[in-house]
CSV table of C-alpha atoms and ligand atoms in Angstrom, one decimal:
chain,number,residue,atom,x,y,z
A,1,UNK,CA,86.5,53.8,-39.0
A,2,UNK,CA,87.9,50.7,-37.2
A,3,UNK,CA,89.4,48.2,-39.6
A,4,UNK,CA,87.6,44.8,-39.8
A,5,UNK,CA,90.1,42.0,-39.7
A,6,UNK,CA,89.0,39.0,-41.7
A,7,UNK,CA,90.7,35.6,-41.6
A,8,UNK,CA,90.4,33.2,-44.6
A,9,UNK,CA,92.0,29.8,-44.3
A,10,UNK,CA,92.8,27.7,-47.3
A,11,UNK,CA,93.8,31.1,-48.8
A,12,UNK,CA,95.9,29.5,-51.6
A,13,UNK,CA,93.0,27.3,-52.7
A,14,UNK,CA,90.2,27.6,-55.2
A,15,UNK,CA,87.3,29.0,-53.1
A,16,UNK,CA,89.6,31.7,-51.6
A,17,UNK,CA,90.7,32.8,-55.1
A,18,UNK,CA,87.2,34.0,-55.6
A,19,UNK,CA,86.3,34.9,-52.0
A,20,UNK,CA,89.3,37.2,-51.2
A,21,UNK,CA,88.8,39.4,-54.2
A,22,UNK,CA,85.1,39.9,-53.4
A,23,UNK,CA,85.8,40.7,-49.8
A,24,UNK,CA,88.4,43.2,-50.9
A,25,UNK,CA,86.0,44.7,-53.3
A,26,UNK,CA,83.5,45.5,-50.5
A,27,UNK,CA,81.1,42.6,-51.1
A,28,UNK,CA,81.1,41.7,-47.4
A,29,UNK,CA,81.1,44.8,-45.3
A,30,UNK,CA,80.2,47.4,-48.0
A,31,UNK,CA,82.1,50.1,-49.7
A,32,UNK,CA,82.9,52.2,-46.7
A,33,UNK,CA,84.5,49.6,-44.4
A,34,UNK,CA,88.3,49.3,-44.5
A,35,UNK,CA,89.4,45.7,-44.2
A,36,UNK,CA,92.6,43.8,-43.4
A,37,UNK,CA,93.0,40.3,-44.7
A,38,UNK,CA,94.7,37.6,-42.7
A,39,UNK,CA,95.5,34.7,-44.9
A,40,UNK,CA,96.4,31.2,-43.7
A,41,UNK,CA,97.5,28.2,-45.7
A,42,UNK,CA,99.9,25.3,-45.1
A,43,UNK,CA,103.7,26.0,-45.4
A,44,UNK,CA,103.9,23.9,-48.5
A,45,UNK,CA,101.7,26.5,-50.3
A,46,UNK,CA,103.6,29.5,-49.1
A,47,UNK,CA,104.7,30.5,-52.6
A,48,UNK,CA,101.1,30.3,-53.9
A,49,UNK,CA,100.0,32.5,-51.0
A,50,UNK,CA,102.6,35.0,-51.8
A,51,UNK,CA,101.3,35.1,-55.4
A,52,UNK,CA,97.7,35.6,-54.1
A,53,UNK,CA,98.9,38.5,-52.0
A,54,UNK,CA,100.7,40.0,-55.0
A,55,UNK,CA,97.5,39.9,-57.0
A,56,UNK,CA,95.5,41.5,-54.1
A,57,UNK,CA,98.1,44.3,-54.0
A,58,UNK,CA,98.0,44.7,-57.7
A,59,UNK,CA,94.2,45.2,-57.7
A,60,UNK,CA,94.9,48.4,-55.6
A,61,UNK,CA,91.6,47.9,-53.7
A,62,UNK,CA,90.9,51.1,-51.9
A,63,UNK,CA,89.4,49.2,-48.9
A,64,UNK,CA,92.3,47.0,-48.2
A,65,UNK,CA,94.6,48.2,-45.4
A,66,UNK,CA,96.8,45.2,-44.9
A,67,UNK,CA,97.3,41.7,-46.3
A,68,UNK,CA,98.9,39.4,-43.8
A,69,UNK,CA,100.0,35.9,-44.9
A,70,UNK,CA,101.4,32.8,-43.1
A,71,UNK,CA,101.0,29.2,-42.0
A,72,UNK,CA,100.8,29.6,-38.2
A,73,UNK,CA,97.2,29.8,-37.2
A,74,UNK,CA,97.8,31.7,-34.0
A,75,UNK,CA,99.8,34.3,-35.7
A,76,UNK,CA,97.2,34.7,-38.5
A,77,UNK,CA,94.1,34.5,-36.2
A,78,UNK,CA,95.3,37.1,-33.7
A,79,UNK,CA,93.3,40.4,-33.7
A,80,UNK,CA,90.7,39.2,-36.2
A,81,UNK,CA,86.9,39.3,-35.7
A,82,UNK,CA,85.5,37.5,-38.8
A,83,UNK,CA,86.7,34.0,-39.8
A,84,UNK,CA,86.1,32.0,-42.9
A,85,UNK,CA,87.5,28.5,-42.2
A,86,UNK,CA,87.8,27.2,-45.8
A,87,UNK,CA,91.1,25.4,-45.7
A,88,UNK,CA,90.5,21.6,-46.0
A,89,UNK,CA,90.8,19.0,-48.6
A,90,UNK,CA,87.9,18.9,-51.2
A,91,UNK,CA,86.4,15.6,-52.3
A,92,UNK,CA,86.9,14.1,-55.7
A,93,UNK,CA,84.5,12.1,-58.0
A,94,UNK,CA,82.8,9.1,-56.2
A,95,UNK,CA,83.5,10.4,-52.7
A,96,UNK,CA,81.0,11.5,-50.1
A,97,UNK,CA,81.9,14.6,-48.0
A,98,UNK,CA,82.2,12.5,-44.8
A,99,UNK,CA,85.0,10.5,-46.5
A,100,UNK,CA,87.0,13.7,-45.9
A,101,UNK,CA,86.7,13.4,-42.1
A,102,UNK,CA,89.8,11.3,-41.8
A,103,UNK,CA,92.0,14.0,-43.3
A,104,UNK,CA,90.2,17.2,-42.4
A,105,UNK,CA,88.9,16.7,-38.9
A,106,UNK,CA,92.4,17.3,-37.4
A,107,UNK,CA,92.7,20.7,-39.1
A,108,UNK,CA,89.7,21.8,-37.0
A,109,UNK,CA,91.2,20.5,-33.8
A,110,UNK,CA,94.3,22.6,-34.4
A,111,UNK,CA,92.3,25.7,-35.5
A,112,UNK,CA,89.8,25.4,-32.7
A,113,UNK,CA,92.6,25.5,-30.2
A,114,UNK,CA,94.2,28.4,-32.0
A,115,UNK,CA,90.9,30.3,-31.9
A,116,UNK,CA,90.6,29.6,-28.2
A,117,UNK,CA,94.0,31.0,-27.5
A,118,UNK,CA,94.0,34.1,-29.6
A,119,UNK,CA,90.6,35.0,-31.0
A,120,UNK,CA,88.2,37.5,-29.3
A,121,UNK,CA,85.0,36.1,-27.7
A,122,UNK,CA,83.2,38.3,-30.2
A,123,UNK,CA,84.6,36.5,-33.2
A,124,UNK,CA,82.2,35.0,-35.7
A,125,UNK,CA,83.4,31.8,-37.4
A,126,UNK,CA,81.9,30.3,-40.5
A,127,UNK,CA,83.1,26.8,-41.3
A,128,UNK,CA,83.1,26.0,-45.0
A,129,UNK,CA,85.7,23.1,-45.2
A,130,UNK,CA,84.0,19.7,-45.5
A,131,UNK,CA,82.3,18.0,-43.9
A,132,UNK,CA,81.5,21.4,-42.6
A,133,UNK,CA,78.9,20.6,-39.9
A,134,UNK,CA,81.1,18.1,-38.1
A,135,UNK,CA,84.2,20.2,-38.6
A,136,UNK,CA,82.4,23.1,-37.0
A,137,UNK,CA,81.4,20.9,-34.1
A,138,UNK,CA,85.1,20.0,-33.6
A,139,UNK,CA,86.3,23.6,-33.8
A,140,UNK,CA,83.8,24.9,-31.3
A,141,UNK,CA,84.6,22.0,-29.0
A,142,UNK,CA,88.2,23.1,-28.9
A,143,UNK,CA,87.4,26.7,-28.4
A,144,UNK,CA,85.5,26.8,-25.1
A,145,UNK,CA,86.4,30.5,-24.6
A,146,UNK,CA,84.2,31.5,-27.6
A,147,UNK,CA,80.4,31.0,-27.3
A,148,UNK,CA,79.2,28.1,-29.4
A,149,UNK,CA,76.5,30.4,-30.8
A,150,UNK,CA,79.4,32.2,-32.7
A,151,UNK,CA,80.2,29.2,-34.8
A,152,UNK,CA,78.3,28.4,-38.0
A,153,UNK,CA,78.6,25.9,-40.8
A,154,UNK,CA,77.7,26.7,-44.3
A,155,UNK,CA,74.5,25.4,-46.0
A,156,UNK,CA,74.0,28.6,-47.9
A,157,UNK,CA,75.1,27.1,-51.1
A,158,UNK,CA,72.4,24.5,-50.8
A,159,UNK,CA,69.9,27.2,-50.0
A,160,UNK,CA,70.9,29.1,-53.1
A,161,UNK,CA,70.7,26.0,-55.3
A,162,UNK,CA,67.2,25.2,-54.0
A,163,UNK,CA,66.1,28.8,-54.5
A,164,UNK,CA,67.3,28.7,-58.1
A,165,UNK,CA,65.6,25.3,-58.9
A,166,UNK,CA,62.3,26.5,-57.4
A,167,UNK,CA,62.4,29.7,-59.4
A,168,UNK,CA,62.9,27.8,-62.6
A,169,UNK,CA,60.2,25.3,-61.9
A,170,UNK,CA,57.7,28.1,-61.0
A,171,UNK,CA,58.9,30.3,-63.8
A,172,UNK,CA,59.3,33.3,-61.5
A,173,UNK,CA,62.2,35.6,-60.7
A,174,UNK,CA,64.7,34.5,-58.0
A,175,UNK,CA,63.6,37.3,-55.7
A,176,UNK,CA,60.1,35.9,-55.6
A,177,UNK,CA,61.3,32.7,-53.9
A,178,UNK,CA,61.8,33.1,-50.1
A,179,UNK,CA,61.9,31.2,-46.9
A,180,UNK,CA,64.1,28.4,-48.3
A,181,UNK,CA,65.3,26.1,-45.6
A,182,UNK,CA,68.0,23.4,-45.7
A,183,UNK,CA,67.6,21.0,-42.7
A,184,UNK,CA,70.5,19.0,-41.3
A,185,UNK,CA,73.8,18.1,-42.8
A,186,UNK,CA,75.6,19.7,-45.8
A,187,UNK,CA,75.7,16.3,-47.5
A,188,UNK,CA,73.6,14.0,-49.6
A,189,UNK,CA,71.1,13.5,-46.8
A,190,UNK,CA,70.4,17.2,-46.4
A,191,UNK,CA,66.7,18.2,-46.6
A,192,UNK,CA,65.8,21.0,-48.9
A,193,UNK,CA,62.4,22.1,-47.6
A,194,UNK,CA,59.6,22.9,-50.2
A,195,UNK,CA,56.9,22.6,-47.5
A,196,UNK,CA,57.7,25.9,-45.8
A,197,UNK,CA,59.3,27.7,-48.9
A,198,UNK,CA,57.3,30.5,-50.4
A,199,UNK,CA,56.9,31.7,-54.0
A,200,UNK,CA,55.4,35.1,-54.5
A,201,UNK,CA,54.5,35.1,-50.8
A,202,UNK,CA,52.4,31.9,-51.2
A,203,UNK,CA,53.2,28.4,-50.1
A,204,UNK,CA,55.5,26.9,-52.7
A,205,UNK,CA,53.3,23.8,-52.8
A,206,UNK,CA,50.3,25.9,-53.8
A,207,UNK,CA,52.3,27.3,-56.8
A,208,UNK,CA,54.2,24.1,-57.8
A,209,UNK,CA,51.5,21.5,-57.8
A,210,UNK,CA,53.8,18.7,-59.0
A,211,UNK,CA,54.4,17.1,-55.6
A,212,UNK,CA,56.2,14.2,-57.3
A,213,UNK,CA,58.8,16.6,-58.7
A,214,UNK,CA,59.2,18.3,-55.3
A,215,UNK,CA,59.7,15.1,-53.4
A,216,UNK,CA,61.8,13.5,-56.1
A,217,UNK,CA,63.9,15.4,-58.6
A,218,UNK,CA,63.9,18.7,-56.6
A,219,UNK,CA,65.2,17.1,-53.3
A,220,UNK,CA,67.7,14.8,-55.0
A,221,UNK,CA,69.0,17.5,-57.3
A,222,UNK,CA,70.0,19.7,-54.3
A,223,UNK,CA,71.3,16.8,-52.4
A,224,UNK,CA,73.6,15.8,-55.2
A,225,UNK,CA,74.4,19.2,-56.8
A,226,UNK,CA,77.9,19.3,-55.3
A,227,UNK,CA,78.7,16.0,-56.9
A,228,UNK,CA,77.1,17.1,-60.2
A,229,UNK,CA,79.5,20.1,-60.3
A,230,UNK,CA,82.5,17.9,-59.5
A,231,UNK,CA,81.6,15.6,-62.3
A,232,UNK,CA,81.2,18.5,-64.8
A,233,UNK,CA,84.2,20.6,-63.7
A,234,UNK,CA,86.5,18.0,-62.4
A,235,UNK,CA,86.8,20.1,-59.2
A,236,UNK,CA,84.4,21.0,-56.5
A,237,UNK,CA,82.4,24.2,-56.6
A,238,UNK,CA,84.5,27.3,-55.9
A,239,UNK,CA,83.0,30.6,-57.1
A,240,UNK,CA,79.5,29.6,-56.0
A,241,UNK,CA,80.9,28.4,-52.7
A,242,UNK,CA,82.6,31.8,-52.2
A,243,UNK,CA,79.5,33.6,-53.1
A,244,UNK,CA,77.5,31.5,-50.6
A,245,UNK,CA,80.1,32.2,-47.9
A,246,UNK,CA,79.7,35.9,-48.4
A,247,UNK,CA,75.9,35.6,-48.3
A,248,UNK,CA,76.1,33.5,-45.1
A,249,UNK,CA,78.3,35.9,-43.3
A,250,UNK,CA,76.2,38.9,-44.5
A,251,UNK,CA,73.1,37.2,-43.1
A,252,UNK,CA,74.7,37.4,-39.7
A,253,UNK,CA,75.7,41.0,-39.9
A,254,UNK,CA,72.6,42.4,-41.6
A,255,UNK,CA,69.1,42.2,-40.1
A,256,UNK,CA,67.0,39.5,-41.9
A,257,UNK,CA,64.3,40.9,-44.1
A,258,UNK,CA,60.8,40.7,-42.4
A,259,UNK,CA,59.0,37.5,-43.4
A,260,UNK,CA,62.1,35.7,-44.7
A,261,UNK,CA,64.9,33.6,-43.2
A,262,UNK,CA,68.1,31.9,-44.2
A,263,UNK,CA,69.7,28.5,-43.7
A,264,UNK,CA,72.7,28.0,-41.4
A,265,UNK,CA,74.3,25.2,-39.5
A,266,UNK,CA,74.2,26.1,-35.8
A,267,UNK,CA,74.7,24.4,-32.5
A,268,UNK,CA,71.6,22.2,-31.9
A,269,UNK,CA,71.5,22.8,-28.1
A,270,UNK,CA,67.8,23.5,-27.0
A,271,UNK,CA,66.6,23.7,-30.6
A,272,UNK,CA,62.8,23.8,-31.0
A,273,UNK,CA,62.5,20.8,-33.3
A,274,UNK,CA,63.7,18.0,-31.0
A,275,UNK,CA,67.0,17.4,-32.9
A,276,UNK,CA,69.5,15.8,-30.6
A,277,UNK,CA,71.8,18.0,-28.6
A,278,UNK,CA,75.5,18.7,-29.4
A,279,UNK,CA,75.3,18.6,-33.2
A,280,UNK,CA,75.8,21.3,-35.8
A,281,UNK,CA,72.6,21.1,-37.7
A,282,UNK,CA,71.2,23.4,-40.4
A,283,UNK,CA,67.9,25.2,-39.5
A,284,UNK,CA,65.9,28.2,-40.8
A,285,UNK,CA,67.4,31.2,-38.9
A,286,UNK,CA,66.8,34.9,-38.6
A,287,UNK,CA,69.3,37.5,-37.4
A,288,UNK,CA,69.1,40.9,-35.8
A,289,UNK,CA,72.3,41.7,-37.7
A,290,UNK,CA,74.4,41.5,-34.6
A,291,UNK,CA,76.3,38.3,-35.5
A,292,UNK,CA,73.4,36.2,-34.2
A,293,UNK,CA,71.3,33.5,-35.7
A,294,UNK,CA,68.0,32.5,-34.0
A,295,UNK,CA,66.3,29.4,-35.1
A,296,UNK,CA,62.8,30.1,-36.6
A,297,UNK,CA,60.2,28.3,-34.5
A,298,UNK,CA,56.9,26.7,-35.5
A,299,UNK,CA,57.6,25.6,-39.0
A,300,UNK,CA,55.4,22.8,-40.4
A,301,UNK,CA,57.1,19.4,-40.3
A,302,UNK,CA,55.0,17.2,-42.4
A,303,UNK,CA,55.5,13.4,-42.5
A,304,UNK,CA,57.8,13.6,-45.6
A,305,UNK,CA,60.0,16.2,-43.9
A,306,UNK,CA,60.0,14.3,-40.6
A,307,UNK,CA,61.3,11.1,-42.2
A,308,UNK,CA,64.0,12.9,-44.2
A,309,UNK,CA,65.1,15.0,-41.2
A,310,UNK,CA,65.5,11.8,-39.1
A,311,UNK,CA,67.9,10.5,-41.8
A,312,UNK,CA,70.1,13.6,-41.9
A,313,UNK,CA,70.2,13.7,-38.0
A,314,UNK,CA,71.2,10.1,-37.9
A,315,UNK,CA,74.1,10.8,-40.4
A,316,UNK,CA,75.3,13.7,-38.2
A,317,UNK,CA,75.3,11.4,-35.1
A,318,UNK,CA,77.3,8.8,-37.1
A,319,UNK,CA,79.8,11.5,-38.2
A,320,UNK,CA,80.1,12.6,-34.5
A,321,UNK,CA,80.8,9.0,-33.5
A,322,UNK,CA,83.5,8.8,-36.1
A,323,UNK,CA,85.3,11.8,-34.5
A,324,UNK,CA,84.4,11.0,-30.9
A,325,UNK,CA,88.2,10.7,-30.1
A,326,UNK,CA,88.7,14.3,-31.2
A,327,UNK,CA,85.9,15.6,-29.0
A,328,UNK,CA,87.2,14.4,-25.7
B,401,NAD,P1,91.4,23.6,-52.5
B,401,NAD,O1,92.1,22.3,-52.4
B,401,NAD,O2,91.4,24.4,-53.8
B,401,NAD,O3,92.0,24.6,-51.4
B,401,NAD,C1,92.1,24.1,-50.0
B,401,NAD,C2,93.2,24.9,-49.4
B,401,NAD,O4,93.2,24.6,-48.1
B,401,NAD,C3,94.6,24.4,-50.0
B,401,NAD,O5,95.3,25.5,-50.4
B,401,NAD,C4,95.2,23.7,-48.8
B,401,NAD,O6,96.7,23.8,-48.8
B,401,NAD,C5,94.6,24.5,-47.7
B,401,NAD,N1,94.7,23.8,-46.4
B,401,NAD,C6,94.8,22.5,-46.1
B,401,NAD,N2,95.0,22.3,-44.8
B,401,NAD,C7,95.1,23.5,-44.2
B,401,NAD,C8,95.3,24.0,-42.9
B,401,NAD,N3,95.5,23.1,-41.9
B,401,NAD,N4,95.3,25.3,-42.7
B,401,NAD,C9,95.2,26.2,-43.7
B,401,NAD,N5,94.9,25.8,-45.0
B,401,NAD,C10,94.9,24.5,-45.2
B,401,NAD,O7,89.9,23.4,-52.0
B,401,NAD,P2,88.6,24.4,-52.2
B,401,NAD,O8,88.0,24.0,-53.5
B,401,NAD,O9,89.0,25.8,-51.9
B,401,NAD,O10,87.7,23.8,-51.0
B,401,NAD,C11,88.0,23.9,-49.6
B,401,NAD,C12,87.0,23.2,-48.8
B,401,NAD,O11,85.7,23.7,-48.9
B,401,NAD,C13,86.9,21.7,-49.1
B,401,NAD,O12,86.8,20.9,-48.0
B,401,NAD,C14,85.5,21.7,-49.9
B,401,NAD,O13,84.9,20.4,-49.9
B,401,NAD,C15,84.8,22.7,-49.1
B,401,NAD,N6,83.6,23.2,-49.7
B,401,NAD,C16,82.5,23.4,-48.9
B,401,NAD,C17,81.3,23.9,-49.4
B,401,NAD,C18,80.1,24.1,-48.6
B,401,NAD,O14,79.0,24.4,-49.2
B,401,NAD,N7,80.1,24.0,-47.3
B,401,NAD,C19,81.3,24.3,-50.8
B,401,NAD,C20,82.4,24.1,-51.6
B,401,NAD,C21,83.5,23.5,-51.0
B,402,LMR,C1,79.4,21.6,-52.7
B,402,LMR,O1,78.3,21.4,-52.2
B,402,LMR,O2,79.6,22.0,-53.9
B,402,LMR,C2,80.7,21.4,-51.9
B,402,LMR,O3,80.4,20.9,-50.6
B,402,LMR,C3,81.7,20.5,-52.6
B,402,LMR,C4,81.3,19.1,-52.6
B,402,LMR,O4,82.1,18.3,-52.2
B,402,LMR,O5,80.2,18.8,-53.1
């Protein structure tokens, strides 16, 4: 069987320390698919990266055929088909994710260019490093050889958080909560959608009758969950982010279950909800399992959702303005 070559950037960091071992264990492509790991971090963290490779070797994972490490994006990206762009600075207490743009945006200029030079047109690229929507926009802009529809930004962690909160409130199992959408930015303006979510196949609003909770505590809990984790742990989410990254990539390579969908930041061009063009915006999506994500049409946008979606769209436009010099 042909080896799948997977790039993880920020490979000496926290998220990677969970993500790599799960990919190596078969949690991405299954237990029959051999994998090569291509690991990128900055030269300063070369020693840590060597240590990570030693540990991967010492696990003796049967699926792992090769572990390549380095700090040159072109060297590491070459020949790979699946990309997790994680490497970027995380925020600390009191910061918003967009405060990271100043430091992180340039990483995605460099890596977009490297993708353009050496990656296959068939590559699928998931941007995790924050602020992930705008970083994803930057990377795709600098990689015109790769279709924009192959770039994604991660709102899966928010989806998972929302699913969990709805299941607790409704007192049902997690698997009974479906069709959870996160609209917009992976930020404090994101819109966790309870209007179109389902619980036991019924409208979530017919099961959870406490509209005040849905519009209030539920929405703000999901919007601020990242900060809540940072305040508790002193560091940003890592294992749950790695788990979400795997879930997001699997959503692209496995057909979506009938009647369900997943949330993903995708290029907004010609979207069916009138969101401005040339943004990376999270929508409800379905996939045929061929690395594609098609936006689900016809969802109900009630006045509450409409107002909230306008706010998150405005924030993404502001972020894009802040990096306009990098998009020329
Ligand atoms: P971390 O600081 O533990 O690790 C980041 C790693 O990236 C470091 O090893 C650093 O050296 C490396 N790095 C920096 N610049 C790089 C470059 N140019 N090329 C390659 N590697 C580079 O941080 P972490 O906790 O792993 O988080 C990584 C990013 O993911 C942060 O921006 C964080 O905010 C973001 N994040 C996103 C989500 C999401 O849901 N989208 C969730 C959690 C974290
Ligand atoms: C998260 O949602 O946990 C991450 O984006 C990290 C953060 O800065 O909140």
